[in-house]
XYZ file of C-alpha atoms in Angstrom:
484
model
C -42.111 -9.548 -79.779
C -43.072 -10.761 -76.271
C -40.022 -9.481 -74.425
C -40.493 -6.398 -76.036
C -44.036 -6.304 -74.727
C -42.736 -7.519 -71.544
C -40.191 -4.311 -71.157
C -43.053 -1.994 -72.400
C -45.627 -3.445 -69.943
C -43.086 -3.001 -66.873
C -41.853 0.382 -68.247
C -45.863 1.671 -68.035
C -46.735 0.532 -64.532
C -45.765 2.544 -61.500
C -45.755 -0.629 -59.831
C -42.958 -2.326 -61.299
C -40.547 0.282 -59.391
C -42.079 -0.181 -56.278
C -41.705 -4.170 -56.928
C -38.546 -4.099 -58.254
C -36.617 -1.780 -55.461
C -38.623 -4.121 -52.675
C -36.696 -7.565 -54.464
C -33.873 -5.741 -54.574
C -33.616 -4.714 -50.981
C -34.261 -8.107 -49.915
C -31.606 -9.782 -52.407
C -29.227 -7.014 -50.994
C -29.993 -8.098 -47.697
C -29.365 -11.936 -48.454
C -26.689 -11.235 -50.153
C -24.778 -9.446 -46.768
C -26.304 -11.818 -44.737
C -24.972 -14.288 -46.892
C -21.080 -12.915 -47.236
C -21.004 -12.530 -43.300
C -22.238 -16.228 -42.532
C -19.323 -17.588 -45.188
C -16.695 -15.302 -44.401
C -17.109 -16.648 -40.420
C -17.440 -20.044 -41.237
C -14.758 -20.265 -43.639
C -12.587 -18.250 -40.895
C -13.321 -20.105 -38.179
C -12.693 -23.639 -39.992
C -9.491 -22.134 -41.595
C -8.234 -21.069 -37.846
C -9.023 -24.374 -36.388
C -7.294 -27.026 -38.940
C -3.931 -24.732 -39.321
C -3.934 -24.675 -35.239
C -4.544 -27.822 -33.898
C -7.228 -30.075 -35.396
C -6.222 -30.493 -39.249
C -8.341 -31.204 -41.788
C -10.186 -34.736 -39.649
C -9.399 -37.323 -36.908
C -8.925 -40.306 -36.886
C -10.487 -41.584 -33.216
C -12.004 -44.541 -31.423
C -15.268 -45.224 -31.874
C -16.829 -44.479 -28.408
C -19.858 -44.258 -26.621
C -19.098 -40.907 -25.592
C -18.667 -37.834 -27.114
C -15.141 -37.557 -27.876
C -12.638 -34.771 -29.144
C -8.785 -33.683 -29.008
C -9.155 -32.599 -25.815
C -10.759 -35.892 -23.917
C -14.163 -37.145 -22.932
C -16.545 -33.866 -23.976
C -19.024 -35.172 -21.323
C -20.073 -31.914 -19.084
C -19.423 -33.682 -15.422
C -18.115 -37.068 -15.268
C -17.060 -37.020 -11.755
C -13.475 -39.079 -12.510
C -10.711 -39.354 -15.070
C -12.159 -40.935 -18.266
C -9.679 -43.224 -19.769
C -9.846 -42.793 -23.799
C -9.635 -45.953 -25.814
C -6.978 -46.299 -28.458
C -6.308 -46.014 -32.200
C -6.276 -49.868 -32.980
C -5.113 -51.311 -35.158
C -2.217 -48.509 -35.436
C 0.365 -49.498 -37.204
C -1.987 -50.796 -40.075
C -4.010 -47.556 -40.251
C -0.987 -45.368 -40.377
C -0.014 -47.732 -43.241
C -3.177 -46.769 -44.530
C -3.115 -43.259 -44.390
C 0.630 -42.994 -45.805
C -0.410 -44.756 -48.938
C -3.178 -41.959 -49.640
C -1.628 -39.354 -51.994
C -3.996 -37.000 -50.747
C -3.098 -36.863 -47.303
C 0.277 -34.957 -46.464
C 0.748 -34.960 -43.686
C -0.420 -37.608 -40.053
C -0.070 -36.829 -36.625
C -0.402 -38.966 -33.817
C -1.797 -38.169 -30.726
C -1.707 -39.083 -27.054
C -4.299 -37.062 -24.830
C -4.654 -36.125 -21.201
C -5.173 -33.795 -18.479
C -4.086 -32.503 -15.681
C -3.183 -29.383 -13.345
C 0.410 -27.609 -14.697
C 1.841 -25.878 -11.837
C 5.218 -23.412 -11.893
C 6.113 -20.577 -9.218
C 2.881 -21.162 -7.465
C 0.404 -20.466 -10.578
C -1.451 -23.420 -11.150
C -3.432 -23.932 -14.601
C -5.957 -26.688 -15.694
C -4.813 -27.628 -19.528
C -5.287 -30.374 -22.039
C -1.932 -32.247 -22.448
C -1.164 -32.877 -25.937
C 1.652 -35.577 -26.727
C 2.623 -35.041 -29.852
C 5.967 -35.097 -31.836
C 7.119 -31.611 -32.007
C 8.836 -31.427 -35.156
C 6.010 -32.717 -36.852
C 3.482 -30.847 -35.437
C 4.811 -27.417 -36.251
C 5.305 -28.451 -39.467
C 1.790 -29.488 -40.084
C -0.038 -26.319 -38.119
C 0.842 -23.693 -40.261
C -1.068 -20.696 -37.943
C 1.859 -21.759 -34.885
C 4.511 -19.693 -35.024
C 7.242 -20.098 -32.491
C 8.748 -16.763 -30.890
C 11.111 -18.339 -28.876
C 13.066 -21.769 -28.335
C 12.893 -24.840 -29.997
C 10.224 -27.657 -30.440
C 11.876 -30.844 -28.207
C 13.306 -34.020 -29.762
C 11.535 -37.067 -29.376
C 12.398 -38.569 -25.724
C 13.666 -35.047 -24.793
C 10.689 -35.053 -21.958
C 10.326 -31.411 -23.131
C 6.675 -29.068 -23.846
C 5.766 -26.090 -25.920
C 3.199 -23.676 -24.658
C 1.564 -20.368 -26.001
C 2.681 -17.109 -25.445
C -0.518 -16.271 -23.056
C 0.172 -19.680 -20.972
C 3.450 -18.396 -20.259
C 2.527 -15.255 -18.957
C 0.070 -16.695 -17.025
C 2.469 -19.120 -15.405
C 5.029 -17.125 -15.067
C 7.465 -19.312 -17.282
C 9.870 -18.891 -20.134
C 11.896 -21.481 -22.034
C 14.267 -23.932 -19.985
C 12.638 -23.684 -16.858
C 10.726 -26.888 -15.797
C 6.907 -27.162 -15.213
C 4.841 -29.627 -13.469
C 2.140 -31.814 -14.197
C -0.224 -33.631 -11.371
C -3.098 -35.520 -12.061
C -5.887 -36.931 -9.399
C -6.635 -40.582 -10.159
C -9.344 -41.350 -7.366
C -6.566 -41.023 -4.174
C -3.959 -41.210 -5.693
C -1.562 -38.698 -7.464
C 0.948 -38.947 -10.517
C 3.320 -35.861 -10.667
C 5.824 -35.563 -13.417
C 7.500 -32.617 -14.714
C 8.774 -31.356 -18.455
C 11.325 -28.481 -19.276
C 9.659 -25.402 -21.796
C 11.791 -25.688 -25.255
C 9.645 -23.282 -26.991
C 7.200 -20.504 -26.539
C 4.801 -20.086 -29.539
C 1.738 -17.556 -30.508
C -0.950 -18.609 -33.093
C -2.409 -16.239 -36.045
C -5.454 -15.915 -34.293
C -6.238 -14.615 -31.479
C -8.527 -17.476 -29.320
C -9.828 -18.514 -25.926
C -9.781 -22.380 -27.242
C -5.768 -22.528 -28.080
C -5.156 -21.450 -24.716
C -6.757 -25.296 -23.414
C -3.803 -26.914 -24.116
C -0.042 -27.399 -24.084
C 2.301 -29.972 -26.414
C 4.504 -31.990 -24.456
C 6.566 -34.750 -25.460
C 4.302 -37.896 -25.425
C 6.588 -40.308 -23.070
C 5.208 -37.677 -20.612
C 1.554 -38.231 -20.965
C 1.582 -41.849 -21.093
C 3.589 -41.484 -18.072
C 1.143 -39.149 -16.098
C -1.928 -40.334 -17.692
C -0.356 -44.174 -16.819
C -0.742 -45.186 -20.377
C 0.707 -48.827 -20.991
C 3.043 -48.073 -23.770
C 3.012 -50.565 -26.557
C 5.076 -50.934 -29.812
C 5.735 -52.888 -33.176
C 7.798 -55.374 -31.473
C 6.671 -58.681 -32.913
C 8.031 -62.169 -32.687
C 6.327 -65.091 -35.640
C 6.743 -68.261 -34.922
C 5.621 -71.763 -36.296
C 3.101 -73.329 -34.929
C 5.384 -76.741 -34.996
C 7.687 -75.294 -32.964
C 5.562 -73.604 -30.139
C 5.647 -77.258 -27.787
C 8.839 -77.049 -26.238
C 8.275 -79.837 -24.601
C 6.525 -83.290 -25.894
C 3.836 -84.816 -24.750
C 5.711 -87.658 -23.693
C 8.873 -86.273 -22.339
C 10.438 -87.669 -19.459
C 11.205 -84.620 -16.816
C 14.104 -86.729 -15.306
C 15.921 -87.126 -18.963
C 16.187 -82.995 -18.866
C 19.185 -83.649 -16.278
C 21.013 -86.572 -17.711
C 24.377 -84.839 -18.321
C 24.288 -82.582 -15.253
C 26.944 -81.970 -13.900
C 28.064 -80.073 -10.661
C 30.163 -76.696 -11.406
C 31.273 -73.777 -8.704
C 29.611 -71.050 -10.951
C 27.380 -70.378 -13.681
C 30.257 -67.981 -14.987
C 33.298 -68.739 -13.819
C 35.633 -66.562 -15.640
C 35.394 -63.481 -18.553
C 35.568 -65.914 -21.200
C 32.397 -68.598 -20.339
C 30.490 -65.107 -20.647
C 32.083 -64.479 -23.933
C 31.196 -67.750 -24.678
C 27.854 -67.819 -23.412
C 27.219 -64.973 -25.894
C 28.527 -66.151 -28.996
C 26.368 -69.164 -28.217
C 23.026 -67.236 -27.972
C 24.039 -65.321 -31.161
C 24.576 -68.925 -32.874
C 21.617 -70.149 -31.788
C 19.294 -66.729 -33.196
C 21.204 -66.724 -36.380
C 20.598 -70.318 -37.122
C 17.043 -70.376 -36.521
C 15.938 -68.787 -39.908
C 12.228 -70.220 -38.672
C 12.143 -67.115 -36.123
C 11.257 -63.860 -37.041
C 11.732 -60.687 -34.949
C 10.863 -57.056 -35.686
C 12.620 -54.405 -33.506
C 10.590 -51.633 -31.620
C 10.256 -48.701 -33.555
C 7.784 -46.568 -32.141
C 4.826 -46.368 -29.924
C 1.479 -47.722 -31.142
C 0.183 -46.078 -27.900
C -1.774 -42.646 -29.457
C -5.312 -42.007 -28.671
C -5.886 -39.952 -32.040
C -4.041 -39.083 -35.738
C -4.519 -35.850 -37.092
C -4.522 -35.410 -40.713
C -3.792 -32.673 -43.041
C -4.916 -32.808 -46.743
C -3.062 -31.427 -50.170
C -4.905 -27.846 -50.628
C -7.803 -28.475 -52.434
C -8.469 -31.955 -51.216
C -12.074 -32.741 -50.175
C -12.289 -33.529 -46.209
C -15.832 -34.633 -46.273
C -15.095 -37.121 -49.250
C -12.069 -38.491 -47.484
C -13.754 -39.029 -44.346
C -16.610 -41.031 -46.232
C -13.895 -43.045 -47.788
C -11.871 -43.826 -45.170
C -14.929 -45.030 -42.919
C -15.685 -47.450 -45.552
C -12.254 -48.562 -45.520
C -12.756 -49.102 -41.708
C -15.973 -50.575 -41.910
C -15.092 -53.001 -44.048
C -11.872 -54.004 -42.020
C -14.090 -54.196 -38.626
C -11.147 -51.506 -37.357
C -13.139 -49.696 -34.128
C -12.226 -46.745 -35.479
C -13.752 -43.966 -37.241
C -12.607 -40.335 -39.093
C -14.355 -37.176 -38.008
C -14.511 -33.695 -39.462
C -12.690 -30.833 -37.676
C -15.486 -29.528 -36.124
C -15.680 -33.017 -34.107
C -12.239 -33.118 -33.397
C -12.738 -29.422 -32.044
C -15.258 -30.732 -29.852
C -18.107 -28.779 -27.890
C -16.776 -25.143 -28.432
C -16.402 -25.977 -31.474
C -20.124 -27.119 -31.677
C -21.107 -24.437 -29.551
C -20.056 -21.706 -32.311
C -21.566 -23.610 -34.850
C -25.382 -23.815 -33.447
C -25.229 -20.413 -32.669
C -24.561 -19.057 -36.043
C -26.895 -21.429 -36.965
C -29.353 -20.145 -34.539
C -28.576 -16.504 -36.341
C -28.982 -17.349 -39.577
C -32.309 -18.957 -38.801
C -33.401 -15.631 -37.719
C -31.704 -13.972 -40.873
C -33.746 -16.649 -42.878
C -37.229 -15.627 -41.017
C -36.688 -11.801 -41.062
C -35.759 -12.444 -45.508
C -38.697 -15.123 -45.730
C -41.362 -12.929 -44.140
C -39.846 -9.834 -47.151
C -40.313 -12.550 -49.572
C -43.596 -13.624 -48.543
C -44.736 -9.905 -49.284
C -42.700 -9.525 -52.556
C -44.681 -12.589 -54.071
C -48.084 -10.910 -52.434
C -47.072 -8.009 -54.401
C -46.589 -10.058 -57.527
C -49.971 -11.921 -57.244
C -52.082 -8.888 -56.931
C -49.967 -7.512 -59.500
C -50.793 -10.292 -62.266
C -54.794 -10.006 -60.209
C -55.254 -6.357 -61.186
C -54.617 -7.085 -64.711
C -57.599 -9.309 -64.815
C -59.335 -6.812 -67.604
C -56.037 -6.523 -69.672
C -55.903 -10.278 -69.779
C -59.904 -10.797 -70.372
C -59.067 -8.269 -73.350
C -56.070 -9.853 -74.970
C -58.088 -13.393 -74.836
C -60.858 -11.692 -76.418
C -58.900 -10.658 -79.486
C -57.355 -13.795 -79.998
C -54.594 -14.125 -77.454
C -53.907 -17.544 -76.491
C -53.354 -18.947 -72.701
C -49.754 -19.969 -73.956
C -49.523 -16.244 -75.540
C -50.605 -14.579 -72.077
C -48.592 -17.092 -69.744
C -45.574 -16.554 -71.704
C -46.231 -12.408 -71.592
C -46.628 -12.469 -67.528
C -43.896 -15.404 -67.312
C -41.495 -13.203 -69.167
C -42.536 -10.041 -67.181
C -42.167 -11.082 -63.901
C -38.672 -12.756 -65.062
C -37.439 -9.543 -66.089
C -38.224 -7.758 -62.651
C -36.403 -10.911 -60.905
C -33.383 -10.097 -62.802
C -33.393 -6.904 -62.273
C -34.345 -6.883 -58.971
C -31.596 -9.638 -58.184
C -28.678 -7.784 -60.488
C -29.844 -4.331 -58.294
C -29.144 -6.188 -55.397
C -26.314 -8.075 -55.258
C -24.817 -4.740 -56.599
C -25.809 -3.053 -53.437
C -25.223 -5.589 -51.558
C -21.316 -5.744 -53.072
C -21.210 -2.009 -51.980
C -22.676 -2.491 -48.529
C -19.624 -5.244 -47.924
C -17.247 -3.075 -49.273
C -18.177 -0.171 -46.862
C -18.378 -2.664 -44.333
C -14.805 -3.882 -45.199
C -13.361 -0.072 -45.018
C -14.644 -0.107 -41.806
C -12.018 -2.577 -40.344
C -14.339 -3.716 -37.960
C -12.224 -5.039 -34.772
C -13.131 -7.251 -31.904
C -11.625 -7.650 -28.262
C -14.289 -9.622 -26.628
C -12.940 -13.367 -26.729
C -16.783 -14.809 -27.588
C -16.935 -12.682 -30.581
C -13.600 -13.445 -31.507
C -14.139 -17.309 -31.220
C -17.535 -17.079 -33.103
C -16.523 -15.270 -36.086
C -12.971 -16.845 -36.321
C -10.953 -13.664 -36.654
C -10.170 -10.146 -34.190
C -10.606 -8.769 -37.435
C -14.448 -8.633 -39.323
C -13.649 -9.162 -43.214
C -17.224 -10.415 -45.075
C -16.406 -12.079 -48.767
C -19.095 -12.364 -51.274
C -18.948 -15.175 -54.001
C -19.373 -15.784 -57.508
C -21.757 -19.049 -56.133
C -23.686 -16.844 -53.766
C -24.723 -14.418 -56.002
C -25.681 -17.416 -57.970
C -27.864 -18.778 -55.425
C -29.664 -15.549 -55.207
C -30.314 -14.949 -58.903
C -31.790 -18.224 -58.470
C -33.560 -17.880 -55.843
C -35.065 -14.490 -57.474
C -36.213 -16.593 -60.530
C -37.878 -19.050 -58.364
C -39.572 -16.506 -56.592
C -41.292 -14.822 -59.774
C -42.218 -17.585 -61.467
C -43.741 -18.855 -57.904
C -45.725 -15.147 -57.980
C -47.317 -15.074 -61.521
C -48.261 -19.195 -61.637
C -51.074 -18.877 -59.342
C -52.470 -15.170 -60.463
C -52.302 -15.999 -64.015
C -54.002 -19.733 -63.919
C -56.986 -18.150 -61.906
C -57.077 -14.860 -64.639
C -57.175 -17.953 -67.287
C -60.098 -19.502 -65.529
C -62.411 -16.498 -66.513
C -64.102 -16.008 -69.151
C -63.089 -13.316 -71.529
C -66.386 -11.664 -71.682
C -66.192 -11.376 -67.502
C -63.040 -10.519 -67.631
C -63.157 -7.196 -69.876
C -65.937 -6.756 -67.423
C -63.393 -6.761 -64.775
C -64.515 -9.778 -62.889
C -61.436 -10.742 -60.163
């Protein structure tokens, strides 16, 4: 009975269109505003963790601002030397055993001025392992060559580096970097040219090169897993009460210390005795450098990066590692952050412009429920309860939400789709960097046209609480009288 007094109530008031087609313009609205803000975010972050930053860091915790591409202070005046991923080799060991993560990247950073056939260019040097790279950025496509072996001294560079350079694969670039008066020049041969999926101003910072290089040029001690245990016992070599003279008992005068092919034979048969009968020494073998600034990490597709993160600072918390994991957007740095507060800046405008509509839509509501003061003085005069008449103008205003809401995602669907047809392009770099694409594609969602039903609801039962209490607060006798 009450919704079908509800539906007769808004079915006899002119007002009910006027109310319904304002909500719905302003859900359509939301709705657009909505599918634009997702479809760029979700573009940009997409672009940026198949290109070069992955799904998070891992970097040093420092006290300044710090990304893939250095020290993201505006002027420092001098060559910032980055800290290092310590302990390495244990939080590699870390990040292997996670099922979740597929994929880890180590990185060494630097900078410096790459010069070939008189072009000079300021770029980020990024020593990485080739191979492994390309394998983990899934938007880098190489066009030509092939990514360098590890110790090959080789670099990869983008299609619009190489044309700006003037240089194509096998011919050899070089690399100088200012370290107060001095200068460190070293040089790498192009194995591959590559182009990315889309079309940015921030891919063209940098250029992969084979890390032995930017240790080299960045002068980047190079350290490894090469360990030696031994027991504590046997760490005196010499007693406290040795006699130095005893040392040279049986010494003996000889013409050489290796007189002929065989002594050195011997001499090396006798070192291998002595290492093989020592079980109490233990040696580990280099195997790679534990020199890397940064490891980049790519999840399994569906994986949650913000969860990760959380759980993997814990982890380093709790082993006091100076570390710490950061999202993409971090590892991006301040262009990165740049984008971001500046579609955050437009969707707080978008958010003013749809409050101030909303503000009047619940106006409209209240003086709606307000003129009805007589019809609600009358129905309490007969016997209507307050529950009776809440539940009537509860219900009402409910409907028109719905309505209002289902009206307006449904033009809002249309206005994306028209939008879509359009195949909006863009050849101004900012606008290609700040909605993450050449190419303007909007997306609407099953959860954002939940979160404006919802919000829809919320506003009508915000606009008949209020009306309706103070209706309830007059007598019925006034009210019939049509007391406001």
């Amino acid at each position: 009975m009450l919704v079908k007094l509800a539906f007769k109530n808004i079915l006899s008031r002119k007002s009910s269109v006027v109310i319904v087609l304002f909500m719905a313009f302003s859900a359509a609205l939301l709705s657009v505003a909505n599918a634009v803000f997702d479809s760029t975010e979700q573009g940009v972050e997409s672009s940026f963790i198949s290109s070069f930053t992955g799904d998070f860091i891992i970097r040093p915790v420092s006290d300044v601002p710090l990304s893939l591409f250095g020290d993201e202070t505006p002027v420092t005046g001098e060559l910032t030397e980055i800290e290092r991923v310590i302990p390495y080799n244990e939080i590699m060991q870390e990040l292997q055993m996670d099922s979740d993560i597929v994929a880890t990247i180590p990185q060494v950073t630097g900078v410096g001025i790459m010069e070939h056939g008189g072009n000079h260019l300021v770029v980020s040097l990024f020593g990485v392992s080739a191979k492994e790279y390309v394998s983990a950025m899934t938007a880098l496509h190489i066009k030509e060559g092939q990514p360098y072996s590890s110790g090959q001294k080789g670099m990869m560079i983008s299609e619009k580096i190489a044309a700006t350079i003037n240089a194509k694969v096998g011919d050899t670039v070089q690399f100088t970097v200012a370290d107060g008066p001095s200068f460190r020049i070293r040089a790498a041969t192009v194995t591959a040219i590559f182009t990315y999926e889309t079309d940015n101003a921030i891919f063209e910072r940098f250029v992969l090169v084979d890390p032995d290089v930017v240790r080299s040029i960045m002068d980047i001690s190079d350290t490894t897993g090469f360990e030696i245990e031994i027991e504590e016992d046997k760490t005196n070599l010499l007693a406290d009460d040795l006699d130095m003279d005893e040392l040279f008992d049986f010494a003996s005068d000889v013409d050489a210390a290796f007189d002929t092919e065989t002594d050195i034979i011997e001499e090396q048969s006798f070192v291998e005795d002595i290492w093989q009968s020592n079980a109490d020494v233990v040696v580990e073998l280099p195997q790679e450098s534990s020199s890397w600034n940064f490891i980049i990490c790519r999840l399994k597709n569906g994986s949650d990066a913000a969860k990760k993160i959380k759980s993997l600072n814990r982890i380093f918390r709790r082993n006091d590692w100076p570390v710490q994991a950061v999202n993409w957007r971090n590892a991006a740095g301040s262009t990165a952050l740049y984008l971001y507060w500046m579609r955050a800046i437009f969707n707080a405008g978008i958010l003013i412009v749809l409050a101030a509509g909303f503000i009047v839509v619940n106006n409209t509501l209240v003086i709606n429920v307000l003129d009805r003061t007589r019809e609600i003085g009358t129905m309490r005069a007969v016997g209507s309860s307050r529950l009776f008449v809440s539940l009537q103008c509860m219900l009402e205003t409910s409907i028109m939400s719905i309505m209002s809401a289902a009206l307006g995602c449904f033009l809002g669907w249309l206005a994306i789709k028209g939008i879509n047809a359009a195949q909006i392009t863009f050849t101004n770099s900012f606008l290609i960097q700040l909605f993450g694409s050449s190419t303007f594609v909007a997306k609407i969602t099953g959860v954002t046209l939940g979160k404006i039903l919802l919000l829809m609801l919320l506003l009508g039962v915000a606009g008949w609480i209020y009306p309706v209490a103070t209706a309830l607060k007059i007598s019925p006798i006034k009210a019939m009288q049509g007391a406001k």
